[in-house]
Amino acid sequence: RAPCCERVGLNKGQWTPQEDKILITYIQTYGHGNWRALPEKAGLSRCGKSCRLRWTNYLNPGIKRGNFTKEEEDTIINLQQILGNRWSAIAAMLPGRTDNEIKNVWHTHLKKKLNPNQILQSSKRKIESRDNRSNSVIEFSSSSASESCSDFSSPSTESSSNVSERDNSNASRNDESTCDNGVEEIEESFWTEILCVNGCDSPLMEVDSSKNEDLSFWLRIF
DNA sequence: AAGTGCTCCAACCGCAGAATG
DNA sequence: TCATTCTGCGGTTGGAGCACT
């Protein structure tokens, strides 16, 4: 199968402001339509995949910029416990946030909070010195993370390190074993809580009905 | 002030599933 | 039904910027 960017000479790497402007103007005028054909029509030396990524992760006006709130981080942690690394499904619960952004936040912040023992000694020292300067983060990791786990009867009994042992490396196993005890015991109210936290009438929820179907899938399982 | 190491995030890559002919 | 193309997803990487020594 031919690679995505079979054309030689396509731009790669960071997008320039000019490229951003061209992409925004084109999509706002014509819509994205066929991503593969878009770059040529718009006059961009990029592959369609790169254009789609740039739009969905950065240029889309519906994207919420800035730091994640405590509630958002809570939601990510909760959903990661259940869904594993299904970032797109998690993103569907967080209006305005992209799967890529959530994935980055998970790998750079939240994963460490759940399992600080995994941090290398050298890194650990640095992080601690940073966190001492920003106590809010530390406070969240010690209180909020455990609070969020208390939403589940089974996982809440585990230590934070045990919980995180099930995270990334076992994500696929989580997907396969949706009838695991831990998942089975999750109360249905969890979902309504999550939805209410983020607003049932959020724009993304309305726009992307397929995401709701994804939610329905999990509701059926429970 | 300079060098080194680390963090974070935007972007890329490859794969799988959906859509299409 | 099969082959091909397109789209979306998740893992991974590169490099800019920051912190520390």
mmCIF file of C-alpha atoms (C1' of nucleotides) in Angstrom:
data_model
loop_
_atom_site.group_PDB
_atom_site.id
_atom_site.type_symbol
_atom_site.label_atom_id
_atom_site.label_comp_id
_atom_site.label_asym_id
_atom_site.label_seq_id
_atom_site.Cartn_x
_atom_site.Cartn_y
_atom_site.Cartn_z
ATOM 1 C CA ARG A 1 0.000 0.000 0.000
ATOM 2 C CA ALA A 2 1.301 3.410 -0.924
ATOM 3 C CA PRO A 3 2.275 5.668 1.947
ATOM 4 C CA CYS A 4 0.105 8.624 2.782
ATOM 5 C CA CYS A 5 2.471 11.198 1.359
ATOM 6 C CA GLU A 6 3.690 9.500 -1.764
ATOM 7 C CA ARG A 7 4.295 12.800 -3.465
ATOM 8 C CA VAL A 8 7.854 13.965 -3.153
ATOM 9 C CA GLY A 9 8.429 17.460 -1.906
ATOM 10 C CA LEU A 10 5.498 17.792 0.420
ATOM 11 C CA ASN A 11 6.102 19.985 3.430
ATOM 12 C CA LYS A 12 6.543 18.330 6.779
ATOM 13 C CA GLY A 13 7.034 19.544 10.299
ATOM 14 C CA GLN A 14 5.766 22.725 11.844
ATOM 15 C CA TRP A 15 3.019 24.591 10.051
ATOM 16 C CA THR A 16 3.665 28.176 9.065
ATOM 17 C CA PRO A 17 1.106 30.926 9.745
ATOM 18 C CA GLN A 18 0.590 31.199 5.990
ATOM 19 C CA GLU A 19 -0.266 27.520 5.714
ATOM 20 C CA ASP A 20 -2.621 27.820 8.661
ATOM 21 C CA LYS A 21 -4.347 30.761 7.040
ATOM 22 C CA ILE A 22 -4.763 28.916 3.751
ATOM 23 C CA LEU A 23 -6.194 25.865 5.458
ATOM 24 C CA ILE A 24 -8.600 27.837 7.626
ATOM 25 C CA THR A 25 -9.797 29.932 4.720
ATOM 26 C CA TYR A 26 -10.342 26.913 2.526
ATOM 27 C CA ILE A 27 -12.214 24.857 5.099
ATOM 28 C CA GLN A 28 -14.382 27.769 6.173
ATOM 29 C CA THR A 29 -15.262 28.395 2.554
ATOM 30 C CA TYR A 30 -15.666 24.910 1.139
ATOM 31 C CA GLY A 31 -15.563 22.567 4.117
ATOM 32 C CA HIS A 32 -12.909 19.903 4.309
ATOM 33 C CA GLY A 33 -14.697 17.360 2.126
ATOM 34 C CA ASN A 34 -12.128 14.890 0.871
ATOM 35 C CA TRP A 35 -9.053 15.338 2.997
ATOM 36 C CA ARG A 36 -6.824 13.680 0.472
ATOM 37 C CA ALA A 37 -7.844 16.080 -2.250
ATOM 38 C CA LEU A 38 -7.949 19.134 -0.007
ATOM 39 C CA PRO A 39 -4.272 20.128 -0.049
ATOM 40 C CA GLU A 40 -4.133 20.237 -3.810
ATOM 41 C CA LYS A 41 -7.361 22.205 -4.076
ATOM 42 C CA ALA A 42 -6.300 24.591 -1.353
ATOM 43 C CA GLY A 43 -2.814 24.983 -2.763
ATOM 44 C CA LEU A 44 -0.992 23.450 0.162
ATOM 45 C CA SER A 45 2.124 21.321 -0.142
ATOM 46 C CA ARG A 46 0.931 18.981 2.573
ATOM 47 C CA CYS A 47 -0.619 15.567 2.658
ATOM 48 C CA GLY A 48 -4.290 15.303 3.512
ATOM 49 C CA LYS A 49 -3.535 13.536 6.708
ATOM 50 C CA SER A 50 -1.368 16.382 7.889
ATOM 51 C CA CYS A 51 -4.100 18.881 7.010
ATOM 52 C CA ARG A 52 -6.727 16.900 8.879
ATOM 53 C CA LEU A 53 -4.521 16.625 11.932
ATOM 54 C CA ARG A 54 -3.691 20.311 11.909
ATOM 55 C CA TRP A 55 -7.352 21.244 11.618
ATOM 56 C CA THR A 56 -8.776 18.814 14.150
ATOM 57 C CA ASN A 57 -6.053 19.290 16.739
ATOM 58 C CA TYR A 58 -5.253 22.955 16.426
ATOM 59 C CA LEU A 59 -7.111 25.163 13.977
ATOM 60 C CA ASN A 60 -10.680 24.056 14.564
ATOM 61 C CA PRO A 61 -12.420 26.994 16.283
ATOM 62 C CA GLY A 62 -14.309 24.561 18.504
ATOM 63 C CA ILE A 63 -11.138 23.569 20.290
ATOM 64 C CA LYS A 64 -10.748 24.781 23.825
ATOM 65 C CA ARG A 65 -7.262 26.091 24.457
ATOM 66 C CA GLY A 66 -5.459 26.446 27.739
ATOM 67 C CA ASN A 67 -4.835 24.296 30.768
ATOM 68 C CA PHE A 68 -7.076 21.438 31.723
ATOM 69 C CA THR A 69 -9.357 22.077 34.669
ATOM 70 C CA LYS A 70 -9.399 19.827 37.684
ATOM 71 C CA GLU A 71 -12.754 18.442 36.550
ATOM 72 C CA GLU A 72 -11.375 17.648 33.130
ATOM 73 C CA GLU A 73 -8.366 15.887 34.584
ATOM 74 C CA ASP A 74 -10.668 13.976 36.898
ATOM 75 C CA THR A 75 -12.755 12.883 33.980
ATOM 76 C CA ILE A 76 -9.733 11.760 32.007
ATOM 77 C CA ILE A 77 -8.449 9.702 34.902
ATOM 78 C CA ASN A 78 -11.837 8.110 35.463
ATOM 79 C CA LEU A 79 -12.406 7.281 31.837
ATOM 80 C CA GLN A 80 -8.884 5.995 31.337
ATOM 81 C CA GLN A 81 -9.475 3.493 34.103
ATOM 82 C CA ILE A 82 -12.475 2.159 32.256
ATOM 83 C CA LEU A 83 -11.791 2.645 28.586
ATOM 84 C CA GLY A 84 -8.039 2.289 28.570
ATOM 85 C CA ASN A 85 -6.211 4.355 25.987
ATOM 86 C CA ARG A 86 -9.263 5.025 23.849
ATOM 87 C CA TRP A 87 -8.435 8.681 23.624
ATOM 88 C CA SER A 88 -11.051 9.496 21.033
ATOM 89 C CA ALA A 89 -13.769 8.062 23.256
ATOM 90 C CA ILE A 90 -12.423 10.009 26.199
ATOM 91 C CA ALA A 91 -12.240 13.150 24.084
ATOM 92 C CA ALA A 92 -15.903 12.725 23.241
ATOM 93 C CA MET A 93 -16.649 13.265 26.916
ATOM 94 C CA LEU A 94 -14.614 16.441 27.046
ATOM 95 C CA PRO A 95 -16.120 19.020 24.705
ATOM 96 C CA GLY A 96 -13.497 21.146 23.028
ATOM 97 C CA ARG A 97 -10.629 18.841 23.839
ATOM 98 C CA THR A 98 -8.903 16.685 21.242
ATOM 99 C CA ASP A 99 -7.763 13.120 21.586
ATOM 100 C CA ASN A 100 -4.213 14.203 20.876
ATOM 101 C CA GLU A 101 -4.311 16.801 23.613
ATOM 102 C CA ILE A 102 -5.778 14.355 26.095
ATOM 103 C CA LYS A 103 -3.201 11.784 25.148
ATOM 104 C CA ASN A 104 -0.424 14.302 25.738
ATOM 105 C CA VAL A 105 -1.838 15.359 29.092
ATOM 106 C CA TRP A 106 -2.166 11.775 30.150
ATOM 107 C CA HIS A 107 1.384 10.858 29.267
ATOM 108 C CA THR A 108 2.939 14.033 30.664
ATOM 109 C CA HIS A 109 0.883 14.644 33.807
ATOM 110 C CA LEU A 110 -1.844 12.266 34.802
ATOM 111 C CA LYS A 111 -0.006 8.986 34.393
ATOM 112 C CA LYS A 112 2.706 10.202 36.724
ATOM 113 C CA LYS A 113 0.172 11.274 39.273
ATOM 114 C CA LEU A 114 -1.366 7.845 39.352
ATOM 115 C CA ASN A 115 1.940 6.029 39.598
ATOM 116 C CA PRO A 116 4.740 8.237 40.818
ATOM 117 C CA ASN A 117 6.926 5.187 41.487
ATOM 118 C CA GLN A 118 7.493 4.833 37.783
ATOM 119 C CA ILE A 119 9.287 8.139 37.604
ATOM 120 C CA LEU A 120 13.021 7.824 37.371
ATOM 121 C CA GLN A 121 14.927 9.072 40.337
ATOM 122 C CA SER A 122 16.470 11.964 38.514
ATOM 123 C CA SER A 123 13.264 13.052 36.935
ATOM 124 C CA LYS A 124 11.429 12.574 40.162
ATOM 125 C CA ARG A 125 13.635 15.034 41.931
ATOM 126 C CA LYS A 126 12.991 17.655 39.305
ATOM 127 C CA ILE A 127 9.278 17.130 39.258
ATOM 128 C CA GLU A 128 9.061 17.399 42.993
ATOM 129 C CA SER A 129 10.954 20.645 42.977
ATOM 130 C CA ARG A 130 8.565 21.935 40.355
ATOM 131 C CA ASP A 131 5.492 20.744 42.139
ATOM 132 C CA ASN A 132 6.623 22.399 45.309
ATOM 133 C CA ARG A 133 6.424 25.612 43.390
ATOM 134 C CA SER A 134 2.929 24.821 42.184
ATOM 135 C CA ASN A 135 1.152 23.154 45.022
ATOM 136 C CA SER A 136 -2.159 22.942 43.246
ATOM 137 C CA VAL A 137 -0.935 20.077 41.133
ATOM 138 C CA ILE A 138 0.306 18.082 44.073
ATOM 139 C CA GLU A 139 -2.880 18.659 45.986
ATOM 140 C CA PHE A 140 -4.862 17.303 43.124
ATOM 141 C CA SER A 141 -2.798 14.173 42.818
ATOM 142 C CA SER A 142 -3.200 13.300 46.455
ATOM 143 C CA SER A 143 -6.840 14.108 46.948
ATOM 144 C CA SER A 144 -8.670 14.378 43.699
ATOM 145 C CA ALA A 145 -7.203 11.319 42.095
ATOM 146 C CA SER A 146 -8.266 9.166 44.985
ATOM 147 C CA GLU A 147 -11.644 10.825 45.057
ATOM 148 C CA SER A 148 -12.160 10.030 41.464
ATOM 149 C CA CYS A 149 -11.252 6.420 42.037
ATOM 150 C CA SER A 150 -13.872 6.276 44.719
ATOM 151 C CA ASP A 151 -16.430 6.486 41.974
ATOM 152 C CA PHE A 152 -15.772 2.821 41.444
ATOM 153 C CA SER A 153 -16.353 0.221 44.047
ATOM 154 C CA SER A 154 -13.634 -2.157 42.950
ATOM 155 C CA PRO A 155 -10.812 0.012 41.654
ATOM 156 C CA SER A 156 -11.128 2.311 44.616
ATOM 157 C CA THR A 157 -9.871 -0.423 46.879
ATOM 158 C CA GLU A 158 -6.651 -0.656 44.969
ATOM 159 C CA SER A 159 -3.599 1.360 45.722
ATOM 160 C CA SER A 160 -2.744 4.006 43.199
ATOM 161 C CA SER A 161 0.225 1.995 41.976
ATOM 162 C CA ASN A 162 -1.900 -1.062 41.469
ATOM 163 C CA VAL A 163 -4.416 0.933 39.541
ATOM 164 C CA SER A 164 -1.833 2.311 37.226
ATOM 165 C CA GLU A 165 -0.378 -1.096 36.583
ATOM 166 C CA ARG A 166 -3.475 -1.706 34.584
ATOM 167 C CA ASP A 167 -3.193 1.427 32.546
ATOM 168 C CA ASN A 168 -1.256 1.711 29.322
ATOM 169 C CA SER A 169 0.342 -1.661 29.063
ATOM 170 C CA ASN A 170 -2.942 -3.351 29.693
ATOM 171 C CA ALA A 171 -5.153 -1.016 27.787
ATOM 172 C CA SER A 172 -5.930 -3.571 25.165
ATOM 173 C CA ARG A 173 -6.792 -6.053 27.821
ATOM 174 C CA ASN A 174 -9.203 -3.523 29.250
ATOM 175 C CA ASP A 175 -10.819 -3.215 25.887
ATOM 176 C CA GLU A 176 -11.150 -6.919 25.492
ATOM 177 C CA SER A 177 -12.383 -7.605 28.970
ATOM 178 C CA THR A 178 -15.159 -5.125 29.308
ATOM 179 C CA CYS A 179 -16.930 -7.624 31.509
ATOM 180 C CA ASP A 180 -14.119 -7.660 34.044
ATOM 181 C CA ASN A 181 -15.231 -7.410 37.599
ATOM 182 C CA GLY A 182 -13.972 -3.897 37.967
ATOM 183 C CA VAL A 183 -15.909 -2.669 35.011
ATOM 184 C CA GLU A 184 -18.973 -4.635 35.875
ATOM 185 C CA GLU A 185 -19.180 -2.993 39.224
ATOM 186 C CA ILE A 186 -19.155 0.513 37.880
ATOM 187 C CA GLU A 187 -22.391 2.181 38.618
ATOM 188 C CA GLU A 188 -24.341 3.546 35.738
ATOM 189 C CA SER A 189 -24.544 6.837 37.558
ATOM 190 C CA PHE A 190 -20.901 7.315 36.726
ATOM 191 C CA TRP A 191 -21.804 8.057 33.154
ATOM 192 C CA THR A 192 -24.553 10.453 33.990
ATOM 193 C CA GLU A 193 -22.215 12.192 36.385
ATOM 194 C CA ILE A 194 -19.606 12.579 33.719
ATOM 195 C CA LEU A 195 -22.136 13.815 31.226
ATOM 196 C CA CYS A 196 -23.577 16.294 33.650
ATOM 197 C CA VAL A 197 -20.171 17.584 34.626
ATOM 198 C CA ASN A 198 -19.455 18.362 31.036
ATOM 199 C CA GLY A 199 -22.905 19.504 30.125
ATOM 200 C CA CYS A 200 -25.395 17.321 28.349
ATOM 201 C CA ASP A 201 -26.038 20.009 25.758
ATOM 202 C CA SER A 202 -22.430 20.576 24.849
ATOM 203 C CA PRO A 203 -21.817 21.385 21.190
ATOM 204 C CA LEU A 204 -19.649 18.373 20.545
ATOM 205 C CA MET A 205 -22.206 16.041 21.973
ATOM 206 C CA GLU A 206 -24.769 17.394 19.595
ATOM 207 C CA VAL A 207 -22.589 17.493 16.569
ATOM 208 C CA ASP A 208 -21.028 14.089 16.855
ATOM 209 C CA SER A 209 -23.794 11.633 17.370
ATOM 210 C CA SER A 210 -21.444 8.741 16.706
ATOM 211 C CA LYS A 211 -19.743 9.553 19.983
ATOM 212 C CA ASN A 212 -23.046 9.164 21.729
ATOM 213 C CA GLU A 213 -23.397 5.816 20.101
ATOM 214 C CA ASP A 214 -20.059 4.926 21.555
ATOM 215 C CA LEU A 215 -21.391 5.885 24.939
ATOM 216 C CA SER A 216 -24.501 3.826 24.317
ATOM 217 C CA PHE A 217 -22.278 0.868 23.623
ATOM 218 C CA TRP A 218 -20.802 1.086 27.093
ATOM 219 C CA LEU A 219 -24.154 1.711 28.671
ATOM 220 C CA ARG A 220 -25.473 -1.438 27.076
ATOM 221 C CA ILE A 221 -22.598 -3.387 28.548
ATOM 222 C CA PHE A 222 -23.388 -2.141 32.003
ATOM 223 C "C1'" DA B 1 26.656 33.041 31.033
ATOM 224 C "C1'" DA B 2 27.021 28.578 29.156
ATOM 225 C "C1'" DG B 3 26.202 23.797 29.001
ATOM 226 C "C1'" DT B 4 23.307 19.957 29.929
ATOM 227 C "C1'" DG B 5 19.226 17.505 30.773
ATOM 228 C "C1'" DC B 6 14.268 17.354 30.979
ATOM 229 C "C1'" DT B 7 9.450 18.426 29.827
ATOM 230 C "C1'" DC B 8 5.883 19.180 26.866
ATOM 231 C "C1'" DC B 9 3.331 19.367 22.770
ATOM 232 C "C1'" DA B 10 2.724 19.483 17.784
ATOM 233 C "C1'" DA B 11 3.230 16.465 14.268
ATOM 234 C "C1'" DC B 12 4.373 12.055 12.050
ATOM 235 C "C1'" DC B 13 3.836 7.055 11.257
ATOM 236 C "C1'" DG B 14 1.611 2.826 10.650
ATOM 237 C "C1'" DC B 15 -2.329 0.191 11.268
ATOM 238 C "C1'" DA B 16 -7.313 -1.079 11.216
ATOM 239 C "C1'" DG B 17 -11.840 -0.416 9.890
ATOM 240 C "C1'" DA B 18 -15.171 1.859 6.905
ATOM 241 C "C1'" DA B 19 -16.486 3.212 2.509
ATOM 242 C "C1'" DT B 20 -16.554 2.720 -2.307
ATOM 243 C "C1'" DG B 21 -16.333 0.745 -6.932
ATOM 244 C "C1'" DT C 1 -17.033 -10.796 -2.800
ATOM 245 C "C1'" DC C 2 -12.860 -8.667 -3.397
ATOM 246 C "C1'" DA C 3 -9.634 -4.914 -4.108
ATOM 247 C "C1'" DT C 4 -8.680 -0.331 -3.435
ATOM 248 C "C1'" DT C 5 -9.018 4.093 -1.249
ATOM 249 C "C1'" DC C 6 -9.998 7.039 2.550
ATOM 250 C "C1'" DT C 7 -10.421 8.229 7.313
ATOM 251 C "C1'" DG C 8 -9.570 7.977 12.099
ATOM 252 C "C1'" DC C 9 -7.010 6.234 15.905
ATOM 253 C "C1'" DG C 10 -3.205 5.363 19.057
ATOM 254 C "C1'" DG C 11 1.786 5.083 19.641
ATOM 255 C "C1'" DT C 12 5.813 7.479 19.033
ATOM 256 C "C1'" DT C 13 9.118 11.126 17.989
ATOM 257 C "C1'" DG C 14 11.555 15.707 17.279
ATOM 258 C "C1'" DG C 15 12.641 19.909 18.773
ATOM 259 C "C1'" DA C 16 11.676 24.286 21.165
ATOM 260 C "C1'" DG C 17 11.770 26.082 25.507
ATOM 261 C "C1'" DC C 18 12.584 25.764 30.338
ATOM 262 C "C1'" DA C 19 15.090 24.433 34.639
ATOM 263 C "C1'" DC C 20 19.033 23.206 36.841
ATOM 264 C "C1'" DT C 21 24.036 23.048 37.663
#
